[in-house]
XYZ file of C-alpha atoms in Angstrom:
611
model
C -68.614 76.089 197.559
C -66.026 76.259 194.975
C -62.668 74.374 195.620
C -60.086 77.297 195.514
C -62.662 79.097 198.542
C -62.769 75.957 200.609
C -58.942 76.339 200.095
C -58.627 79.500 201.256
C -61.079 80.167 204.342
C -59.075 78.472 206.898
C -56.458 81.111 206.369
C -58.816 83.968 207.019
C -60.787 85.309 210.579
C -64.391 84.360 210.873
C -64.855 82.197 207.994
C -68.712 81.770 208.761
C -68.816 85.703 207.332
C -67.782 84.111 203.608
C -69.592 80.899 203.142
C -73.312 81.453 203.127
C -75.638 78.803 204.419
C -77.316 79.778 206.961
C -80.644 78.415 208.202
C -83.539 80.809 206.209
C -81.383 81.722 203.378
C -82.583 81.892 200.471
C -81.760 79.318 197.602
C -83.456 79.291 193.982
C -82.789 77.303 190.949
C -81.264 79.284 188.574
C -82.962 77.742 185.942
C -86.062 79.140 187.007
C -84.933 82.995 187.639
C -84.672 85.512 185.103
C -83.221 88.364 187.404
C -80.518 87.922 189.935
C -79.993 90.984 192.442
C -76.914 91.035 194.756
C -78.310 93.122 197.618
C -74.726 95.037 198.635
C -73.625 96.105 202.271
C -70.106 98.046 202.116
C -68.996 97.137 205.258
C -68.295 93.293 207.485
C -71.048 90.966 207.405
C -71.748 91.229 211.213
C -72.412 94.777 210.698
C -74.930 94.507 207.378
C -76.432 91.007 208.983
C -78.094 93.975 211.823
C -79.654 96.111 209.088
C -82.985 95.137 209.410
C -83.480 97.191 205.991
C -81.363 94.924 204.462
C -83.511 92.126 205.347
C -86.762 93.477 204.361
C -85.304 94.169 201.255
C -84.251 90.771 200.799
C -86.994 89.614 201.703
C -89.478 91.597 199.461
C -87.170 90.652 195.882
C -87.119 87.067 197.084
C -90.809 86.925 197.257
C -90.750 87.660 193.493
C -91.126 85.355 191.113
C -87.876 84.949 188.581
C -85.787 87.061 191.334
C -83.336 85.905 193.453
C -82.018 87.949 195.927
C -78.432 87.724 197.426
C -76.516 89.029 199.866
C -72.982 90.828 199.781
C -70.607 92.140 202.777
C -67.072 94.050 202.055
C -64.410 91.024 202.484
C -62.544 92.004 205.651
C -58.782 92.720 204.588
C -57.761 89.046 205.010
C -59.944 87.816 202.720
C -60.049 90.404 200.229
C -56.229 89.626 200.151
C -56.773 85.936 199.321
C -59.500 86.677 196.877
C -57.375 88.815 194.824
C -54.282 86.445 194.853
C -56.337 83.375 193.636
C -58.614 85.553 191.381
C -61.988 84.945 193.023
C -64.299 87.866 191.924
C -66.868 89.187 194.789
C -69.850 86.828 194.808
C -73.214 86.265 196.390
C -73.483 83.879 199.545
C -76.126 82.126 198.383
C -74.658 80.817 195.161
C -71.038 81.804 194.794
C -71.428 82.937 191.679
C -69.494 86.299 190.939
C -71.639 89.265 191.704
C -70.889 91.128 188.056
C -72.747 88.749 186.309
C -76.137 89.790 188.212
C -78.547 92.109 186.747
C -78.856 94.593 189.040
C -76.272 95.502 192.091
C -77.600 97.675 194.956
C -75.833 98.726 197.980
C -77.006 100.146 201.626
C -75.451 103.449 202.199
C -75.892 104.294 205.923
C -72.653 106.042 206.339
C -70.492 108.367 204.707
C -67.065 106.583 205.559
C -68.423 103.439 203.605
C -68.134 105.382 200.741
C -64.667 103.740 199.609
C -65.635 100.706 200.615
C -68.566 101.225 197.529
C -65.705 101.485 195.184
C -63.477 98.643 196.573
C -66.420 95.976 196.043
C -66.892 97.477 192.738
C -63.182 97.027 191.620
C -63.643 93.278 193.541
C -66.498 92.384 191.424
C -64.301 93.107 188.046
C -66.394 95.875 187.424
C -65.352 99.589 186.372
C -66.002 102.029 189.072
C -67.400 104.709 186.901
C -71.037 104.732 185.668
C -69.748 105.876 182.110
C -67.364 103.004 181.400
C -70.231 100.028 181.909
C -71.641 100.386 178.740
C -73.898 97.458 178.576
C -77.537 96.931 180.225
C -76.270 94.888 182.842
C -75.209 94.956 185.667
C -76.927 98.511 186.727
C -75.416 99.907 189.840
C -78.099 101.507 192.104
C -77.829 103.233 195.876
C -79.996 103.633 198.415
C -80.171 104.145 202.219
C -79.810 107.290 204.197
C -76.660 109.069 202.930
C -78.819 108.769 199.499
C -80.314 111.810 199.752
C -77.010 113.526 199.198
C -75.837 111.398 196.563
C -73.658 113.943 194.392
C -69.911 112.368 195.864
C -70.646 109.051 194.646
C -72.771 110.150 191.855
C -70.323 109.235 188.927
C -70.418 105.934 190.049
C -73.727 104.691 190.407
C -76.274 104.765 187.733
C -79.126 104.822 189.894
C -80.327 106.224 193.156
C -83.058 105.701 195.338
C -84.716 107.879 197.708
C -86.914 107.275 200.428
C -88.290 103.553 201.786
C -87.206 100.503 198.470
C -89.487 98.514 199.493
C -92.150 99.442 196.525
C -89.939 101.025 194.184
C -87.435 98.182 194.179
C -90.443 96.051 192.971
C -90.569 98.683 190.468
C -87.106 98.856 189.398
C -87.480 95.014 188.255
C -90.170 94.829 186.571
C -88.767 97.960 184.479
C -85.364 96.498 183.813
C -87.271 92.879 182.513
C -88.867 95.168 179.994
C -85.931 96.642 179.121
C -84.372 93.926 178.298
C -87.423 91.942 176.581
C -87.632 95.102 174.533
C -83.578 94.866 174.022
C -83.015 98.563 175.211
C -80.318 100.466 175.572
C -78.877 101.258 179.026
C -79.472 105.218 178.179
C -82.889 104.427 177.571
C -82.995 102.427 180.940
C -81.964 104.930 182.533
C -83.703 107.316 181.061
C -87.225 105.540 181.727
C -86.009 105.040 185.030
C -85.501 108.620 186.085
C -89.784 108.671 185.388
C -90.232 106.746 188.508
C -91.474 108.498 191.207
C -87.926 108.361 194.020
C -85.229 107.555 191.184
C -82.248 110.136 190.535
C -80.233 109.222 187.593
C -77.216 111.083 187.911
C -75.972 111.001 184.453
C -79.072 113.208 183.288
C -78.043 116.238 185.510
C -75.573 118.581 183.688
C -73.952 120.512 186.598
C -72.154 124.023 186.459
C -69.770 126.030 189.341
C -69.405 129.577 190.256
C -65.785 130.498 190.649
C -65.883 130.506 194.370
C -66.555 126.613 193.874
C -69.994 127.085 194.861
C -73.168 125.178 192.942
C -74.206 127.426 189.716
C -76.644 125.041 188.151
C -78.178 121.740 188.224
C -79.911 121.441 184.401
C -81.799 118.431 183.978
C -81.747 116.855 180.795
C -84.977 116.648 179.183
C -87.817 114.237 180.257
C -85.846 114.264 183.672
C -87.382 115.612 186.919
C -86.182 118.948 188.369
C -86.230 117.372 192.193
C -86.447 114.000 192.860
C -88.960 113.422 196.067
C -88.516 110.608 198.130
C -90.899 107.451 198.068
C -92.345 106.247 201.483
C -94.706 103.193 202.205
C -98.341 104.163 202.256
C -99.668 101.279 204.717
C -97.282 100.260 207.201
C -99.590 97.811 208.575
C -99.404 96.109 205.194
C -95.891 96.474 204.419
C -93.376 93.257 204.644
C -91.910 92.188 208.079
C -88.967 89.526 207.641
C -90.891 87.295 210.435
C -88.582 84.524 208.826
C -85.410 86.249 209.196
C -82.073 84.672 208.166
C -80.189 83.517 211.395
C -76.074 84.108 211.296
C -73.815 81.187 211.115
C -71.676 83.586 213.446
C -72.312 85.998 215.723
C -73.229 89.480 214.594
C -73.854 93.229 215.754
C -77.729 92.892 216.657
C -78.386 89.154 217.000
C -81.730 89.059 217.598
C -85.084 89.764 216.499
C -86.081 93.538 216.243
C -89.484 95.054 215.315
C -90.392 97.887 213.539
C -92.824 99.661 215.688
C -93.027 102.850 213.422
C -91.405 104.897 211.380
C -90.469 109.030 211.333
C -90.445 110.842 214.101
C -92.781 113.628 216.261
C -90.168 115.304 217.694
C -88.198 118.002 215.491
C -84.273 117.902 217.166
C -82.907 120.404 214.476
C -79.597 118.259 213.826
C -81.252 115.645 213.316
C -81.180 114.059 209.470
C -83.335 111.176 210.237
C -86.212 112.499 212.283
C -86.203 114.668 209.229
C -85.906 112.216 206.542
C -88.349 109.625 207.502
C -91.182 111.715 208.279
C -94.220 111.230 208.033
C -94.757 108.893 210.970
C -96.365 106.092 210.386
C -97.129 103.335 213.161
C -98.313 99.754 213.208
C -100.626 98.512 214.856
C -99.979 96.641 218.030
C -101.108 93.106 216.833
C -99.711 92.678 214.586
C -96.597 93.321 215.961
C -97.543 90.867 219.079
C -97.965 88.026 216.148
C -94.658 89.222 214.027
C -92.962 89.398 217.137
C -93.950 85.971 218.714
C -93.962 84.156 215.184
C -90.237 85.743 214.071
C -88.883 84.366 217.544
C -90.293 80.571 217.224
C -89.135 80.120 213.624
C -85.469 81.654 214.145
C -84.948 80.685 218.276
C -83.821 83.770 218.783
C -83.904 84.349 222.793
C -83.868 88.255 222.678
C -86.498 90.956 220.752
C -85.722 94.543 220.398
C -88.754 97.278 219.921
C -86.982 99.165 216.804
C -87.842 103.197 215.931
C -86.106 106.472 216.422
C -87.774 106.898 219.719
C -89.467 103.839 221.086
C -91.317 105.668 223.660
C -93.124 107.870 221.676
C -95.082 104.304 220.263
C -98.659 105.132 221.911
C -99.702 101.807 222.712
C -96.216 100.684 223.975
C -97.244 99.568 227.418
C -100.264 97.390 225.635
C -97.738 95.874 223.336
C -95.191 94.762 226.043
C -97.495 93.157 228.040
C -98.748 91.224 225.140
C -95.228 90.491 224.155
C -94.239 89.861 228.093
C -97.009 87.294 228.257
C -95.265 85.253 225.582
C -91.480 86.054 226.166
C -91.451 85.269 230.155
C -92.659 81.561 229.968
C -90.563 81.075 227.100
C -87.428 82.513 228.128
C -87.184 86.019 225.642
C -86.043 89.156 226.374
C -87.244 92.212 225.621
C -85.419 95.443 225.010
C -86.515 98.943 224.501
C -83.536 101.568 223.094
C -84.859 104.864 222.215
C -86.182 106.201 225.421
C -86.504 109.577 226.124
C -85.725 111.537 229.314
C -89.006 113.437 229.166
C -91.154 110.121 229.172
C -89.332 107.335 231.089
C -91.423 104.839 232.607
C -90.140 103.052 235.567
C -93.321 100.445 235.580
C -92.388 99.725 232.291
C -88.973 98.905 232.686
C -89.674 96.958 235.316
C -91.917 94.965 233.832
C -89.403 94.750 230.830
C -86.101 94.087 232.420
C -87.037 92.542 235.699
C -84.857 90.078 234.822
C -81.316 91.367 234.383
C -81.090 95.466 234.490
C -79.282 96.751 231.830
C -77.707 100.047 232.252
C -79.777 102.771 230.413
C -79.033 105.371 228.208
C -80.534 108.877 227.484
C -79.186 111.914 225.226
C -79.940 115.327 226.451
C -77.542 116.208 223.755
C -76.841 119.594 225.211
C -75.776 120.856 228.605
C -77.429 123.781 229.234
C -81.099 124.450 228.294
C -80.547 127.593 226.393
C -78.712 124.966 223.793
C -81.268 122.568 223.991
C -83.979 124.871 223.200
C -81.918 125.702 220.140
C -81.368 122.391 218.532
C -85.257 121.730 219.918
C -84.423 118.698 221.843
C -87.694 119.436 224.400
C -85.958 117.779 226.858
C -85.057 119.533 230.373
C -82.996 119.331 233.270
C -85.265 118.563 235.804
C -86.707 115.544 233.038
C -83.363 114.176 233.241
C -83.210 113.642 236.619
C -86.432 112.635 237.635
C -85.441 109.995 235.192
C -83.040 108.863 236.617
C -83.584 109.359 240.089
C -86.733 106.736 238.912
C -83.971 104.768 237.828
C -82.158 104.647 240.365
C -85.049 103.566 242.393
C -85.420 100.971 241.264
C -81.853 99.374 241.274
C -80.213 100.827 238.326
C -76.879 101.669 238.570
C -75.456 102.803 235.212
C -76.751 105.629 233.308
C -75.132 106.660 230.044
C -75.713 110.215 228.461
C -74.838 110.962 224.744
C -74.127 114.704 223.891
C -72.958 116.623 220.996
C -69.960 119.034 220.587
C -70.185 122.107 218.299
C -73.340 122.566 218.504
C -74.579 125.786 216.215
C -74.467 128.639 219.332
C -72.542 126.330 221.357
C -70.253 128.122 224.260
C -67.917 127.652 226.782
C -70.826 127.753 229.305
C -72.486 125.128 227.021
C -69.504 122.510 226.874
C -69.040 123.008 230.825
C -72.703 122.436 231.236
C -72.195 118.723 230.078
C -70.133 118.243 232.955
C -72.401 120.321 235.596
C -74.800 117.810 234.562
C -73.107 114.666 235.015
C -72.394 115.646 238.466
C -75.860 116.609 238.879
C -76.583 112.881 238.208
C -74.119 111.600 240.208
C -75.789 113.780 243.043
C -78.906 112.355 242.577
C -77.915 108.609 242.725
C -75.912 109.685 246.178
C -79.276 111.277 247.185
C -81.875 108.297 246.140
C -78.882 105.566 247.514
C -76.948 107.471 250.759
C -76.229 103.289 251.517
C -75.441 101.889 248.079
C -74.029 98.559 248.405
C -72.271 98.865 245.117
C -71.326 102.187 243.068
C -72.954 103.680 240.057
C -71.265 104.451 236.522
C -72.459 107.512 234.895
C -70.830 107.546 231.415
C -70.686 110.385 229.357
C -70.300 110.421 225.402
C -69.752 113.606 223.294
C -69.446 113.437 219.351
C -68.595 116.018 217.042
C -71.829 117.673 215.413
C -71.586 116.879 211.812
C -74.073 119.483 209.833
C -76.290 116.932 207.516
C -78.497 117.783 204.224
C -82.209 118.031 204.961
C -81.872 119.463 208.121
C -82.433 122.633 210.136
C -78.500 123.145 210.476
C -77.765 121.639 206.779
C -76.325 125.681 206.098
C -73.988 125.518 209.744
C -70.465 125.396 209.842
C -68.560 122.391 211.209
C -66.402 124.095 213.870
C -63.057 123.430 213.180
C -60.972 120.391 214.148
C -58.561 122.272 216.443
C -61.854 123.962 218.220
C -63.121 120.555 218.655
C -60.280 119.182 220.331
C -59.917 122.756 222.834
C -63.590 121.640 223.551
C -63.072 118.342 224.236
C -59.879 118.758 226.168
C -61.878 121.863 228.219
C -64.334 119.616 228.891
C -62.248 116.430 230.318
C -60.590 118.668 232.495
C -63.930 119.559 234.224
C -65.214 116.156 234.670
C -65.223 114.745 238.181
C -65.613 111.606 240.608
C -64.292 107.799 239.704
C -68.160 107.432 238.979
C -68.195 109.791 235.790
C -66.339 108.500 232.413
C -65.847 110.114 229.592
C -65.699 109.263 226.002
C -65.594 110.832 223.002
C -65.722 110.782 219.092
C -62.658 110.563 216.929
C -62.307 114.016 215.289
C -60.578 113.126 212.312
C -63.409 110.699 210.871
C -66.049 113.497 211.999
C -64.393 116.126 209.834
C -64.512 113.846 206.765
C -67.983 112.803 207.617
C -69.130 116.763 207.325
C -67.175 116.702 204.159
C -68.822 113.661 202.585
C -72.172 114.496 203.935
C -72.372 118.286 202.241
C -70.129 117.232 199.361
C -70.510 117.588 195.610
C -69.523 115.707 192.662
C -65.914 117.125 193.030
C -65.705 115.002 196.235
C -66.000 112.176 193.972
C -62.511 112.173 192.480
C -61.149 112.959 195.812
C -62.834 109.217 197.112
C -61.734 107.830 193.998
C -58.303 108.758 194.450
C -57.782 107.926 198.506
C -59.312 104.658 197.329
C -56.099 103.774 194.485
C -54.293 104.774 197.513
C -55.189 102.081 199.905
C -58.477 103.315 201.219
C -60.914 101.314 202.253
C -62.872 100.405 205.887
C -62.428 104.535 206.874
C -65.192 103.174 209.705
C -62.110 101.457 211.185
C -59.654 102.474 213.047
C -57.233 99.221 211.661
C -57.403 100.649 208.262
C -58.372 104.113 208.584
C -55.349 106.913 208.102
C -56.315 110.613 207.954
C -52.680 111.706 205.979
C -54.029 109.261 203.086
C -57.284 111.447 202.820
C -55.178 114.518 203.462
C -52.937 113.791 200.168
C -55.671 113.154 198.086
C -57.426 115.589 198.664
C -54.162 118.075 197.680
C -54.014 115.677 194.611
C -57.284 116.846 193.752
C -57.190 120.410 194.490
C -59.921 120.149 196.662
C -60.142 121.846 199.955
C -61.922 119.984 202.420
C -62.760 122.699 204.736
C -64.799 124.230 201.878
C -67.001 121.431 202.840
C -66.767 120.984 206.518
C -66.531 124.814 207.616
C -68.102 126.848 206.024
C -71.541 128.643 206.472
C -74.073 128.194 203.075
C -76.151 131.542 202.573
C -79.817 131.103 202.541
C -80.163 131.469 198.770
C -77.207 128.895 197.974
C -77.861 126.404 195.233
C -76.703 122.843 197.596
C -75.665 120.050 195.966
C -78.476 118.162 197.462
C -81.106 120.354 196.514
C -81.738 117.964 193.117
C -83.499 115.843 195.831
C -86.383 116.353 198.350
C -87.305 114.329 201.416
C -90.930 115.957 201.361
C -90.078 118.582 204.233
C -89.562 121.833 202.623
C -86.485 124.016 202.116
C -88.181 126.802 204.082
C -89.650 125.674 206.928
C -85.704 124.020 207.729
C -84.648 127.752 207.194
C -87.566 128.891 209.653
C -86.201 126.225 211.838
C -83.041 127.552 211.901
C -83.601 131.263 212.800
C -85.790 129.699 215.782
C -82.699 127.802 216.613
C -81.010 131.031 216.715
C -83.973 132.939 218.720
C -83.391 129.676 221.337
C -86.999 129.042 220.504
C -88.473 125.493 220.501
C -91.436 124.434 217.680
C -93.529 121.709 219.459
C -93.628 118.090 218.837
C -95.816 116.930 216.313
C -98.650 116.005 218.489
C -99.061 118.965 220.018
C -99.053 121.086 216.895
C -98.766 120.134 213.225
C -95.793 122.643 212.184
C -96.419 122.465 208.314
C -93.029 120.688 207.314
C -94.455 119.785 203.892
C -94.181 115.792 205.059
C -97.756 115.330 205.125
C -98.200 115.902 201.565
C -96.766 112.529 201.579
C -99.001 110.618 203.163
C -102.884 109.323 201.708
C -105.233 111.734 202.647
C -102.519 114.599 203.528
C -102.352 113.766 207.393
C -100.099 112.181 209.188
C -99.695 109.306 212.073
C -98.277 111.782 214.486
């Protein structure tokens, strides 16, 4: 650690976030590297130090020869303050050495209102913020991670994109740029080359054009460049890299614990959904192996808790098999096991039992919708009556805290719908009252609505946002309907929400508009310590930009989208059959039940997937 930082930490919170170290980290010789990555998480380091992608990503470069692999959080305001007043550029945390002197800088992109947070590590790191003014080979700015397969508002600033799972292409990306720069190219011709990898969109080799109404003309690629850009996946899953030596926090973060992958995609088809969409096609791994990543990842980092990770943990066939292989391990030696994702429709009381017989968490489902007519039309294939057998199960067996997650605006969504949410609740409250008519203790039922944000590469990616003032009639029609102590009720911020839809369906207007709230103080829009709406608000009138152009209003079917330069294998037109089912209340069954010829399969070896 250099002097003027071991000056400066004790005037900051949560030093430990700043000063690298910790046990697992990794720590080459530089003498023996030829290319340094600084692995990039726009946001606090308890929040990135829970990405497990972030960790397998790290973990894959670092198993490289000549690559070293380091890690880099947004500097809280406190620190970023100090940093700029004694002129200490962003670095890595394993060497301290300033982070624009790497080869290659990638960053996680999870959420939409990190997006400033991209630029303000940029400008940290010395670096210009705009893809055209870093003229030399290094260091090449790349993105990847969820919000990805939009990337058109940050597009001016990043050279490179990646779509899909990094965990091959990365590898990829590496071994390209050390023949680049044996062969002493250009960075056009890096980029260029790089746009021939299968899951790389180079944004400066799209030429786009507008219509006067603002909308999308045309997206020309320039030559040698592809058309659409198709995401990358892993092939074999069983064979793909777990981080069963994980890097354990010097201070105490988010998830702090081991979690494992059980598989990724999804069977189910919820219609709002970007990420059941996105990561298709499912692909599982086998049990033991996870028993021995599991068991192994917990001895060598003492963590005390495990966590089965996927978008719906129940849906993992052999989960019962794997928990009591895990069970037989944890129990004797102390470990807890968790299981998020559970579903209404396939709760298992034995299970969670078995699981949390030790201290009973409070569980959580998400019918999503109140009324079935609405859940039929985002395809949620969950019921009423699955609901409450649930948790009439649960309460059974000595829970006594339910949480239920639901979404406001639905496409459809009416007065009947919104006032559903609360019929519900109460129906769950009834139930405890009728499984426990002598509780010794009360229940908690808490209720959580967000604001629907329409994503890309979904079902609803041509809906309308409903507008901010509808939200908050909806929200405020809503509270006034909710009964009993025993029912809470929370819900989402709408101003963040509305900027969310605008980020998520923006264009590479959008770009200026982040580039301008940014010179303006923007930064950590996640937070509500930093975040101000009016900021956004005036830069977006600087701009000439009119947000609602982004957030409100309904695409027609033949609109050219901003995101339609990249694919995530699922085809345009089955989402559009998706949504006139949605419309029809109509459910498509889950995957297992009926392959519904999303296109994802194409994907996979052999043309069939792990559903």
């Amino acid at each position: 650690m250099n002097r003027t930082l071991e000056h400066i930490l004790p005037r900051v919170q949560k030093p430990a976030r700043y000063t690298g170290g910790e046990y697992n980290a990794v720590v080459k010789d530089r003498r023996q590297v030829d290319v340094r990555y600084a692995l990039c998480f726009p946001d606090t380091y308890e929040i990135g130090m829970s990405n497990l992608g972030m960790r397998i990503l790290y973990g894959v470069m670092n198993q490289m020869d000549g690559v070293w692999c380091e890690r880099v959080f947004a500097p809280w305001g406190d620190m970023e303050e100090e940093m700029r007043r004694e002129g200490i550029l962003l670095y890595g945390l394993e060497s301290g050495d300033s982070i624009a002197d790497f080869d290659l800088i990638g960053f996680s992109l999870g959420y939409e209102m990190a997006y400033t947070n991209v630029l303000n590590m940029l400008d940290l790191a010395g670096l210009p913020l705009r893809s055209e003014e870093r003229y030399g080979l290094s260091p090449i700015i790349i993105a990847g991670g969820t919000c990805a397969y939009n990337p058109e508002p940050l597009a001016p600033f990043v050279d490179i994109f990646v779509l899909g799972e990094g965990e091959d292409v990365s590898v990829e990306i590496i071994q390209l740029y050390r023949k680049a720069r044996e062969e002493c190219w250009s960075k056009d011709e890096f980029l260029a080359a790089a746009a021939q990898i299968p899951g790389l969109y180079v944004p400066s080799l799209y030429d786009v054009s507008y219509r006067p109404d603002g909308t999308l003309e045309r997206v020309t690629p320039h030559e040698g460049a592809p058309a659409v850009v198709t995401k990358r996946i892993v092939q074999d899953f069983d064979k793909s890299y777990f981080p069963v030596k994980t890097i354990v926090p010097s201070t105490e973060i988010v998830h702090d614990r081991v979690m494992l992958e059980l598989f990724r995609g999804c069977i189910r088809g919820c219609r709002f959904c970007q990420a059941g969409y996105a990561y298709r096609p499912v692909r599982s791994r086998d049990p033991e192996i996870l028993l021995k990543q599991g068991i192994e990842a917990c001895k060598d980092s003492g963590y005390q808790e495990m966590t089965l990770s996927s978008l719906s943990t129940s849906d993992y066939r052999p989960l019962e098999h794997l928990c009591d292989g895990l069970l037989d391990w944890c129990e004797p030696n102390r470990v807890s096991l968790s299981l998020p994702s559970l579903r209404a429709d396939n709760f298992s009381l034995g299970l969670m039992e078995r699981v949390q017989h030790v201290r009973k968490s409070g569980l959580t489902f998400a019918p999503e919708a109140g009324t079935q007519r609405l859940r039929d039309a985002i395809n949620k294939n969950v019921t009423e009556e699955d609901l409450l057998r649930s948790c009439r199960t649960a309460f059974s067996g000595g829970w006594s805290s339910v949480k239920l997650y639901f979404m406001l605006g639905l496409p459809t969504e009416t007065d009947e719908d919104v006032l559903g949410i609360a019929d519900l609740a109460e129906k769950v409250y009834k139930t405890w009252k009728e499984v426990t008519p002598n509780p010794r203790r009360g229940v908690t039922i808490t209720v959580s609505t967000a604001w629907f944000v329409p994503k890309p590469h979904t079902a609803f990616q041509w809906e309308p946002q409903i507008t901010m003032e509808e939200y908050q009639r909806r929200v405020k029609l809503l509270r006034e309907h909710m009964k009993g102590r025993s029912i809470k009720y929370n819900w989402h911020d709408s101003q963040t929400s509305f900027l969310e839809a605008v980020f998520a369906r923006g264009d590479r207007k959008v770009a200026d508009v982040i580039e301008t709230a940014w010179r303006h103080g923007a930064k950590f829009d996640a937070w509500s310590e930093y975040f101000d709406f009016d900021r956004w608000l005036a830069a977006f009138e600087a701009c000439g930009v009119d947000p609602a152009f982004y957030a409100n209003r309904t695409r027609e079917k033949d609109e050219l989208l901003p995101w339609d330069v990249t694919s995530v294998g699922v085809t345009k037109n089955f989402l559009w059959r998706e949504r006139e089912r949605a419309y029809e209340a109509v459910i498509t069954p889950d995957c297992r039940v009926q392959c519904t010829g999303c296109g994802a399969n194409k994907l996979y070896p052999g043309g069939k997937c792990d559903a």
